[in-house]
Amino acid sequence: MYSEEEMEVIENHITQNFGDFDSVFHEIISPDIHVDICMIPPSEERNYYVLVTMGMGAHWMNVPEELAEYKLERAELAVCLPPDWNLQSDDEKWYWPIRMLKVLARLPISEDTWLGWGHTVDNGESFDESTQLCGCMLINPANFEETANICSMPDGSEVNFYQAIPLYNEEMAYKMDNDAETLLNIMDDTILIINPNRKNYCKKTLLN
């Protein structure tokens, strides 16, 4: 878990860069790290929910030695949801983005690996029967100031904030055949706020 001092720094960073959160999804049982999720409600400036993890960065990820200078060992994650998303329901149709965040937050522990910009994670199946989205990619937080990307900690380390963008299977395959930048270049801003039925940018008919 974060120390009390670290938690204060993280909370201030989220508030200053993503918005005031009036509620938190508190984790009842934590097998390893304690991952809460801050819920920032829609506002005039941003007409969508922003969910931000708080706790993933307490774990130092296993980043390759050649990248040590970039301070990528710690991270937190965010997603954006439409203003009419039912965050009070535990129906998987509404809950899957939260589950996705929790699974991603623990992946570096369970797999002894790390997550960073451009990384894709395959869920293995659709997140829910209501969508064909089945994986995600991490990018820098979009529609926020650049200061949202990195939170400097008291010990000199940094916690990197990434936005998780759900993807279709074809989009993940396209990214693996090319790279994250190439995939993002064929997409538009509709990917930034989760839409379970958004356009698939890598269907063959769209790429031809």
PDB file of C-alpha atoms in Angstrom:
ATOM      1  CA  MET A   1       0.000   0.000   0.000  1.00  0.00           C
ATOM      2  CA  TYR A   2       1.013   3.618  -0.423  1.00  0.00           C
ATOM      3  CA  SER A   3       2.379   5.332   2.647  1.00  0.00           C
ATOM      4  CA  GLU A   4       0.210   8.071   4.110  1.00  0.00           C
ATOM      5  CA  GLU A   5       2.461  10.693   2.537  1.00  0.00           C
ATOM      6  CA  GLU A   6       2.386   8.986  -0.870  1.00  0.00           C
ATOM      7  CA  MET A   7      -1.397   8.636  -0.737  1.00  0.00           C
ATOM      8  CA  GLU A   8      -1.781  12.360  -0.116  1.00  0.00           C
ATOM      9  CA  VAL A   9       0.428  13.139  -3.126  1.00  0.00           C
ATOM     10  CA  ILE A  10      -1.528  10.744  -5.367  1.00  0.00           C
ATOM     11  CA  GLU A  11      -4.907  12.092  -4.236  1.00  0.00           C
ATOM     12  CA  ASN A  12      -3.769  15.666  -4.887  1.00  0.00           C
ATOM     13  CA  HIS A  13      -2.475  14.702  -8.339  1.00  0.00           C
ATOM     14  CA  ILE A  14      -5.785  13.073  -9.305  1.00  0.00           C
ATOM     15  CA  THR A  15      -7.802  16.034  -8.028  1.00  0.00           C
ATOM     16  CA  GLN A  16      -5.658  18.663  -9.724  1.00  0.00           C
ATOM     17  CA  ASN A  17      -5.373  16.876 -13.079  1.00  0.00           C
ATOM     18  CA  PHE A  18      -8.494  14.744 -13.497  1.00  0.00           C
ATOM     19  CA  GLY A  19     -11.029  16.467 -11.254  1.00  0.00           C
ATOM     20  CA  ASP A  20     -12.631  16.294  -7.822  1.00  0.00           C
ATOM     21  CA  PHE A  21     -13.877  12.828  -6.933  1.00  0.00           C
ATOM     22  CA  ASP A  22     -16.908  12.679  -4.694  1.00  0.00           C
ATOM     23  CA  SER A  23     -16.867   8.925  -4.285  1.00  0.00           C
ATOM     24  CA  VAL A  24     -14.436   6.008  -4.335  1.00  0.00           C
ATOM     25  CA  PHE A  25     -15.011   2.351  -5.162  1.00  0.00           C
ATOM     26  CA  HIS A  26     -13.271   0.885  -2.134  1.00  0.00           C
ATOM     27  CA  GLU A  27     -11.856  -2.593  -2.478  1.00  0.00           C
ATOM     28  CA  ILE A  28     -13.166  -4.832   0.301  1.00  0.00           C
ATOM     29  CA  ILE A  29     -10.749  -7.750  -0.111  1.00  0.00           C
ATOM     30  CA  SER A  30      -7.217  -7.139  -1.397  1.00  0.00           C
ATOM     31  CA  PRO A  31      -5.108 -10.250  -2.135  1.00  0.00           C
ATOM     32  CA  ASP A  32      -1.998  -8.126  -2.766  1.00  0.00           C
ATOM     33  CA  ILE A  33      -2.120  -4.403  -3.551  1.00  0.00           C
ATOM     34  CA  HIS A  34      -5.156  -2.410  -2.446  1.00  0.00           C
ATOM     35  CA  VAL A  35      -6.793  -0.923  -5.559  1.00  0.00           C
ATOM     36  CA  ASP A  36      -9.464   1.709  -5.032  1.00  0.00           C
ATOM     37  CA  ILE A  37     -11.059   3.531  -7.958  1.00  0.00           C
ATOM     38  CA  CYS A  38     -11.787   7.259  -7.796  1.00  0.00           C
ATOM     39  CA  MET A  39     -14.937   8.337  -9.600  1.00  0.00           C
ATOM     40  CA  ILE A  40     -14.857  11.851 -11.063  1.00  0.00           C
ATOM     41  CA  PRO A  41     -18.394  12.800 -12.171  1.00  0.00           C
ATOM     42  CA  PRO A  42     -19.252  14.554 -15.445  1.00  0.00           C
ATOM     43  CA  SER A  43     -18.808  18.331 -15.471  1.00  0.00           C
ATOM     44  CA  GLU A  44     -19.388  21.251 -17.826  1.00  0.00           C
ATOM     45  CA  GLU A  45     -15.782  20.966 -18.938  1.00  0.00           C
ATOM     46  CA  ARG A  46     -15.862  17.188 -19.434  1.00  0.00           C
ATOM     47  CA  ASN A  47     -19.253  15.607 -19.981  1.00  0.00           C
ATOM     48  CA  TYR A  48     -18.164  12.101 -19.006  1.00  0.00           C
ATOM     49  CA  TYR A  49     -17.092  10.089 -15.985  1.00  0.00           C
ATOM     50  CA  VAL A  50     -13.392   9.616 -15.310  1.00  0.00           C
ATOM     51  CA  LEU A  51     -12.377   6.575 -13.272  1.00  0.00           C
ATOM     52  CA  VAL A  52      -8.831   6.522 -11.921  1.00  0.00           C
ATOM     53  CA  THR A  53      -7.152   3.716  -9.991  1.00  0.00           C
ATOM     54  CA  MET A  54      -5.477   4.522  -6.702  1.00  0.00           C
ATOM     55  CA  GLY A  55      -3.162   1.825  -5.400  1.00  0.00           C
ATOM     56  CA  MET A  56      -1.605   0.136  -8.433  1.00  0.00           C
ATOM     57  CA  GLY A  57       1.452   2.376  -8.132  1.00  0.00           C
ATOM     58  CA  ALA A  58       2.299   1.029  -4.689  1.00  0.00           C
ATOM     59  CA  HIS A  59       3.810  -1.945  -6.511  1.00  0.00           C
ATOM     60  CA  TRP A  60       7.083  -1.440  -8.368  1.00  0.00           C
ATOM     61  CA  MET A  61       6.826  -3.220 -11.726  1.00  0.00           C
ATOM     62  CA  ASN A  62       9.512  -5.377 -13.302  1.00  0.00           C
ATOM     63  CA  VAL A  63      10.697  -2.936 -15.970  1.00  0.00           C
ATOM     64  CA  PRO A  64      13.637  -3.998 -18.209  1.00  0.00           C
ATOM     65  CA  GLU A  65      16.989  -2.666 -17.008  1.00  0.00           C
ATOM     66  CA  GLU A  66      17.586  -0.765 -20.243  1.00  0.00           C
ATOM     67  CA  LEU A  67      14.535   1.408 -19.453  1.00  0.00           C
ATOM     68  CA  ALA A  68      15.469   2.134 -15.837  1.00  0.00           C
ATOM     69  CA  GLU A  69      16.353   5.778 -16.538  1.00  0.00           C
ATOM     70  CA  TYR A  70      12.771   6.527 -17.606  1.00  0.00           C
ATOM     71  CA  LYS A  71      11.220   5.786 -14.177  1.00  0.00           C
ATOM     72  CA  LEU A  72       8.458   3.543 -15.513  1.00  0.00           C
ATOM     73  CA  GLU A  73       8.211   1.203 -12.526  1.00  0.00           C
ATOM     74  CA  ARG A  74       5.031   2.695 -11.060  1.00  0.00           C
ATOM     75  CA  ALA A  75       1.679   3.342 -12.739  1.00  0.00           C
ATOM     76  CA  GLU A  76      -2.000   4.134 -12.265  1.00  0.00           C
ATOM     77  CA  LEU A  77      -4.775   3.771 -14.839  1.00  0.00           C
ATOM     78  CA  ALA A  78      -7.821   5.714 -16.012  1.00  0.00           C
ATOM     79  CA  VAL A  79     -10.859   5.207 -18.233  1.00  0.00           C
ATOM     80  CA  CYS A  80     -13.580   7.583 -19.424  1.00  0.00           C
ATOM     81  CA  LEU A  81     -17.251   6.592 -19.480  1.00  0.00           C
ATOM     82  CA  PRO A  82     -20.361   8.266 -20.949  1.00  0.00           C
ATOM     83  CA  PRO A  83     -22.426  10.461 -18.585  1.00  0.00           C
ATOM     84  CA  ASP A  84     -25.327   7.981 -18.660  1.00  0.00           C
ATOM     85  CA  TRP A  85     -23.180   4.984 -17.644  1.00  0.00           C
ATOM     86  CA  ASN A  86     -24.760   3.167 -14.676  1.00  0.00           C
ATOM     87  CA  LEU A  87     -21.944   3.030 -12.148  1.00  0.00           C
ATOM     88  CA  GLN A  88     -24.294   1.898  -9.387  1.00  0.00           C
ATOM     89  CA  SER A  89     -25.076  -1.420 -11.082  1.00  0.00           C
ATOM     90  CA  ASP A  90     -23.114  -4.627 -10.531  1.00  0.00           C
ATOM     91  CA  ASP A  91     -24.503  -6.055 -13.783  1.00  0.00           C
ATOM     92  CA  GLU A  92     -21.491  -7.007 -15.909  1.00  0.00           C
ATOM     93  CA  LYS A  93     -22.896  -4.893 -18.751  1.00  0.00           C
ATOM     94  CA  TRP A  94     -21.996  -1.844 -16.659  1.00  0.00           C
ATOM     95  CA  TYR A  95     -19.303  -3.244 -14.380  1.00  0.00           C
ATOM     96  CA  TRP A  96     -16.799  -4.568 -16.935  1.00  0.00           C
ATOM     97  CA  PRO A  97     -14.735  -1.341 -17.276  1.00  0.00           C
ATOM     98  CA  ILE A  98     -14.156  -1.425 -13.509  1.00  0.00           C
ATOM     99  CA  ARG A  99     -13.228  -5.096 -13.659  1.00  0.00           C
ATOM    100  CA  MET A 100     -10.881  -4.317 -16.552  1.00  0.00           C
ATOM    101  CA  LEU A 101      -9.097  -1.680 -14.463  1.00  0.00           C
ATOM    102  CA  LYS A 102      -8.709  -4.059 -11.517  1.00  0.00           C
ATOM    103  CA  VAL A 103      -7.363  -6.875 -13.704  1.00  0.00           C
ATOM    104  CA  LEU A 104      -4.894  -4.531 -15.394  1.00  0.00           C
ATOM    105  CA  ALA A 105      -3.770  -3.108 -12.058  1.00  0.00           C
ATOM    106  CA  ARG A 106      -2.798  -6.590 -10.837  1.00  0.00           C
ATOM    107  CA  LEU A 107      -1.342  -7.919 -14.067  1.00  0.00           C
ATOM    108  CA  PRO A 108       2.206  -6.683 -13.318  1.00  0.00           C
ATOM    109  CA  ILE A 109       2.085  -8.652 -10.049  1.00  0.00           C
ATOM    110  CA  SER A 110       0.531 -11.874 -11.343  1.00  0.00           C
ATOM    111  CA  GLU A 111       2.729 -11.970 -14.447  1.00  0.00           C
ATOM    112  CA  ASP A 112       5.861 -10.349 -12.941  1.00  0.00           C
ATOM    113  CA  THR A 113       5.844  -7.854 -15.794  1.00  0.00           C
ATOM    114  CA  TRP A 114       5.126  -4.197 -16.415  1.00  0.00           C
ATOM    115  CA  LEU A 115       2.639  -2.010 -18.243  1.00  0.00           C
ATOM    116  CA  GLY A 116       3.418   1.194 -20.097  1.00  0.00           C
ATOM    117  CA  TRP A 117       2.475   3.373 -23.049  1.00  0.00           C
ATOM    118  CA  GLY A 118       1.390   1.425 -26.126  1.00  0.00           C
ATOM    119  CA  HIS A 119       1.106  -1.914 -24.351  1.00  0.00           C
ATOM    120  CA  THR A 120      -1.893  -4.043 -25.318  1.00  0.00           C
ATOM    121  CA  VAL A 121      -3.558  -6.643 -23.114  1.00  0.00           C
ATOM    122  CA  ASP A 122      -5.843  -9.316 -24.568  1.00  0.00           C
ATOM    123  CA  ASN A 123      -8.784 -10.258 -22.346  1.00  0.00           C
ATOM    124  CA  GLY A 124      -9.105 -13.572 -24.186  1.00  0.00           C
ATOM    125  CA  GLU A 125     -12.814 -13.005 -24.793  1.00  0.00           C
ATOM    126  CA  SER A 126     -15.273 -10.128 -24.989  1.00  0.00           C
ATOM    127  CA  PHE A 127     -15.482  -8.128 -21.768  1.00  0.00           C
ATOM    128  CA  ASP A 128     -19.223  -8.783 -21.730  1.00  0.00           C
ATOM    129  CA  GLU A 129     -21.901 -10.211 -24.021  1.00  0.00           C
ATOM    130  CA  SER A 130     -23.038  -6.640 -24.690  1.00  0.00           C
ATOM    131  CA  THR A 131     -19.812  -5.803 -26.536  1.00  0.00           C
ATOM    132  CA  GLN A 132     -17.207  -7.325 -28.837  1.00  0.00           C
ATOM    133  CA  LEU A 133     -14.424  -5.249 -27.279  1.00  0.00           C
ATOM    134  CA  CYS A 134     -11.981  -7.822 -25.938  1.00  0.00           C
ATOM    135  CA  GLY A 135      -8.693  -6.132 -25.074  1.00  0.00           C
ATOM    136  CA  CYS A 136      -7.163  -2.753 -24.404  1.00  0.00           C
ATOM    137  CA  MET A 137      -4.202  -0.486 -25.070  1.00  0.00           C
ATOM    138  CA  LEU A 138      -2.582   2.064 -22.794  1.00  0.00           C
ATOM    139  CA  ILE A 139      -2.029   5.633 -23.956  1.00  0.00           C
ATOM    140  CA  ASN A 140      -1.301   8.947 -22.252  1.00  0.00           C
ATOM    141  CA  PRO A 141      -4.415  10.463 -20.655  1.00  0.00           C
ATOM    142  CA  ALA A 142      -6.299  12.260 -23.410  1.00  0.00           C
ATOM    143  CA  ASN A 143      -8.293  15.483 -23.021  1.00  0.00           C
ATOM    144  CA  PHE A 144      -6.245  16.345 -19.941  1.00  0.00           C
ATOM    145  CA  GLU A 145      -3.257  18.612 -19.378  1.00  0.00           C
ATOM    146  CA  GLU A 146       0.149  17.034 -19.911  1.00  0.00           C
ATOM    147  CA  THR A 147       0.791  17.359 -16.177  1.00  0.00           C
ATOM    148  CA  ALA A 148      -1.674  14.477 -15.705  1.00  0.00           C
ATOM    149  CA  ASN A 149       0.832  12.031 -17.186  1.00  0.00           C
ATOM    150  CA  ILE A 150       3.310  11.884 -14.319  1.00  0.00           C
ATOM    151  CA  CYS A 151       3.077  12.281 -10.554  1.00  0.00           C
ATOM    152  CA  SER A 152       6.399  12.927  -8.789  1.00  0.00           C
ATOM    153  CA  MET A 153       6.639  11.089  -5.485  1.00  0.00           C
ATOM    154  CA  PRO A 154       8.427  12.153  -2.282  1.00  0.00           C
ATOM    155  CA  ASP A 155      11.213   9.573  -2.794  1.00  0.00           C
ATOM    156  CA  GLY A 156      12.041  10.877  -6.281  1.00  0.00           C
ATOM    157  CA  SER A 157      10.238   8.083  -8.134  1.00  0.00           C
ATOM    158  CA  GLU A 158       7.381   8.749 -10.530  1.00  0.00           C
ATOM    159  CA  VAL A 159       3.917   7.294 -10.935  1.00  0.00           C
ATOM    160  CA  ASN A 160       2.896   7.273 -14.585  1.00  0.00           C
ATOM    161  CA  PHE A 161      -0.789   7.669 -15.433  1.00  0.00           C
ATOM    162  CA  TYR A 162      -2.159   5.883 -18.499  1.00  0.00           C
ATOM    163  CA  GLN A 163      -5.605   5.786 -20.071  1.00  0.00           C
ATOM    164  CA  ALA A 164      -6.913   2.336 -20.988  1.00  0.00           C
ATOM    165  CA  ILE A 165      -8.621   2.218 -24.399  1.00  0.00           C
ATOM    166  CA  PRO A 166     -10.713  -0.921 -25.040  1.00  0.00           C
ATOM    167  CA  LEU A 167     -10.011  -2.560 -28.418  1.00  0.00           C
ATOM    168  CA  TYR A 168     -11.518  -5.076 -30.799  1.00  0.00           C
ATOM    169  CA  ASN A 169      -9.574  -8.210 -31.697  1.00  0.00           C
ATOM    170  CA  GLU A 170      -8.811  -6.881 -35.192  1.00  0.00           C
ATOM    171  CA  GLU A 171      -7.420  -3.649 -33.706  1.00  0.00           C
ATOM    172  CA  MET A 172      -5.110  -5.553 -31.375  1.00  0.00           C
ATOM    173  CA  ALA A 173      -3.875  -7.650 -34.303  1.00  0.00           C
ATOM    174  CA  TYR A 174      -3.285  -4.502 -36.366  1.00  0.00           C
ATOM    175  CA  LYS A 175      -1.289  -2.963 -33.551  1.00  0.00           C
ATOM    176  CA  MET A 176       0.852  -6.098 -33.184  1.00  0.00           C
ATOM    177  CA  ASP A 177       1.536  -6.097 -36.950  1.00  0.00           C
ATOM    178  CA  ASN A 178       2.398  -2.402 -36.904  1.00  0.00           C
ATOM    179  CA  ASP A 179       2.715  -0.369 -33.699  1.00  0.00           C
ATOM    180  CA  ALA A 180       0.610   1.662 -31.281  1.00  0.00           C
ATOM    181  CA  GLU A 181       1.236   4.963 -33.074  1.00  0.00           C
ATOM    182  CA  THR A 182       0.106   3.545 -36.409  1.00  0.00           C
ATOM    183  CA  LEU A 183      -3.090   2.223 -34.856  1.00  0.00           C
ATOM    184  CA  LEU A 184      -3.861   5.539 -33.163  1.00  0.00           C
ATOM    185  CA  ASN A 185      -3.320   7.359 -36.463  1.00  0.00           C
ATOM    186  CA  ILE A 186      -6.254   5.548 -38.084  1.00  0.00           C
ATOM    187  CA  MET A 187      -8.561   6.207 -35.130  1.00  0.00           C
ATOM    188  CA  ASP A 188     -10.306   9.362 -33.940  1.00  0.00           C
ATOM    189  CA  ASP A 189     -11.409  10.769 -30.592  1.00  0.00           C
ATOM    190  CA  THR A 190     -14.417   8.435 -30.359  1.00  0.00           C
ATOM    191  CA  ILE A 191     -12.094   5.831 -28.819  1.00  0.00           C
ATOM    192  CA  LEU A 192     -11.439   8.015 -25.764  1.00  0.00           C
ATOM    193  CA  ILE A 193     -14.822   7.548 -24.094  1.00  0.00           C
ATOM    194  CA  ILE A 194     -15.854   3.910 -23.800  1.00  0.00           C
ATOM    195  CA  ASN A 195     -18.627   2.939 -26.196  1.00  0.00           C
ATOM    196  CA  PRO A 196     -19.362  -0.829 -26.163  1.00  0.00           C
ATOM    197  CA  ASN A 197     -20.584  -0.665 -29.765  1.00  0.00           C
ATOM    198  CA  ARG A 198     -18.216   1.833 -31.321  1.00  0.00           C
ATOM    199  CA  LYS A 199     -16.837   1.461 -34.838  1.00  0.00           C
ATOM    200  CA  ASN A 200     -14.163  -1.170 -35.380  1.00  0.00           C
ATOM    201  CA  TYR A 201     -11.336   0.750 -37.074  1.00  0.00           C
ATOM    202  CA  CYS A 202      -9.573  -2.378 -38.315  1.00  0.00           C
ATOM    203  CA  LYS A 203     -12.306  -4.287 -40.052  1.00  0.00           C
ATOM    204  CA  LYS A 204     -10.970  -5.149 -43.503  1.00  0.00           C
ATOM    205  CA  THR A 205     -13.726  -3.175 -45.168  1.00  0.00           C
ATOM    206  CA  LEU A 206     -12.600  -0.053 -43.334  1.00  0.00           C
ATOM    207  CA  LEU A 207      -8.901  -0.488 -44.055  1.00  0.00           C
ATOM    208  CA  ASN A 208      -9.288  -1.129 -47.778  1.00  0.00           C
TER     209      ASN A 208
END
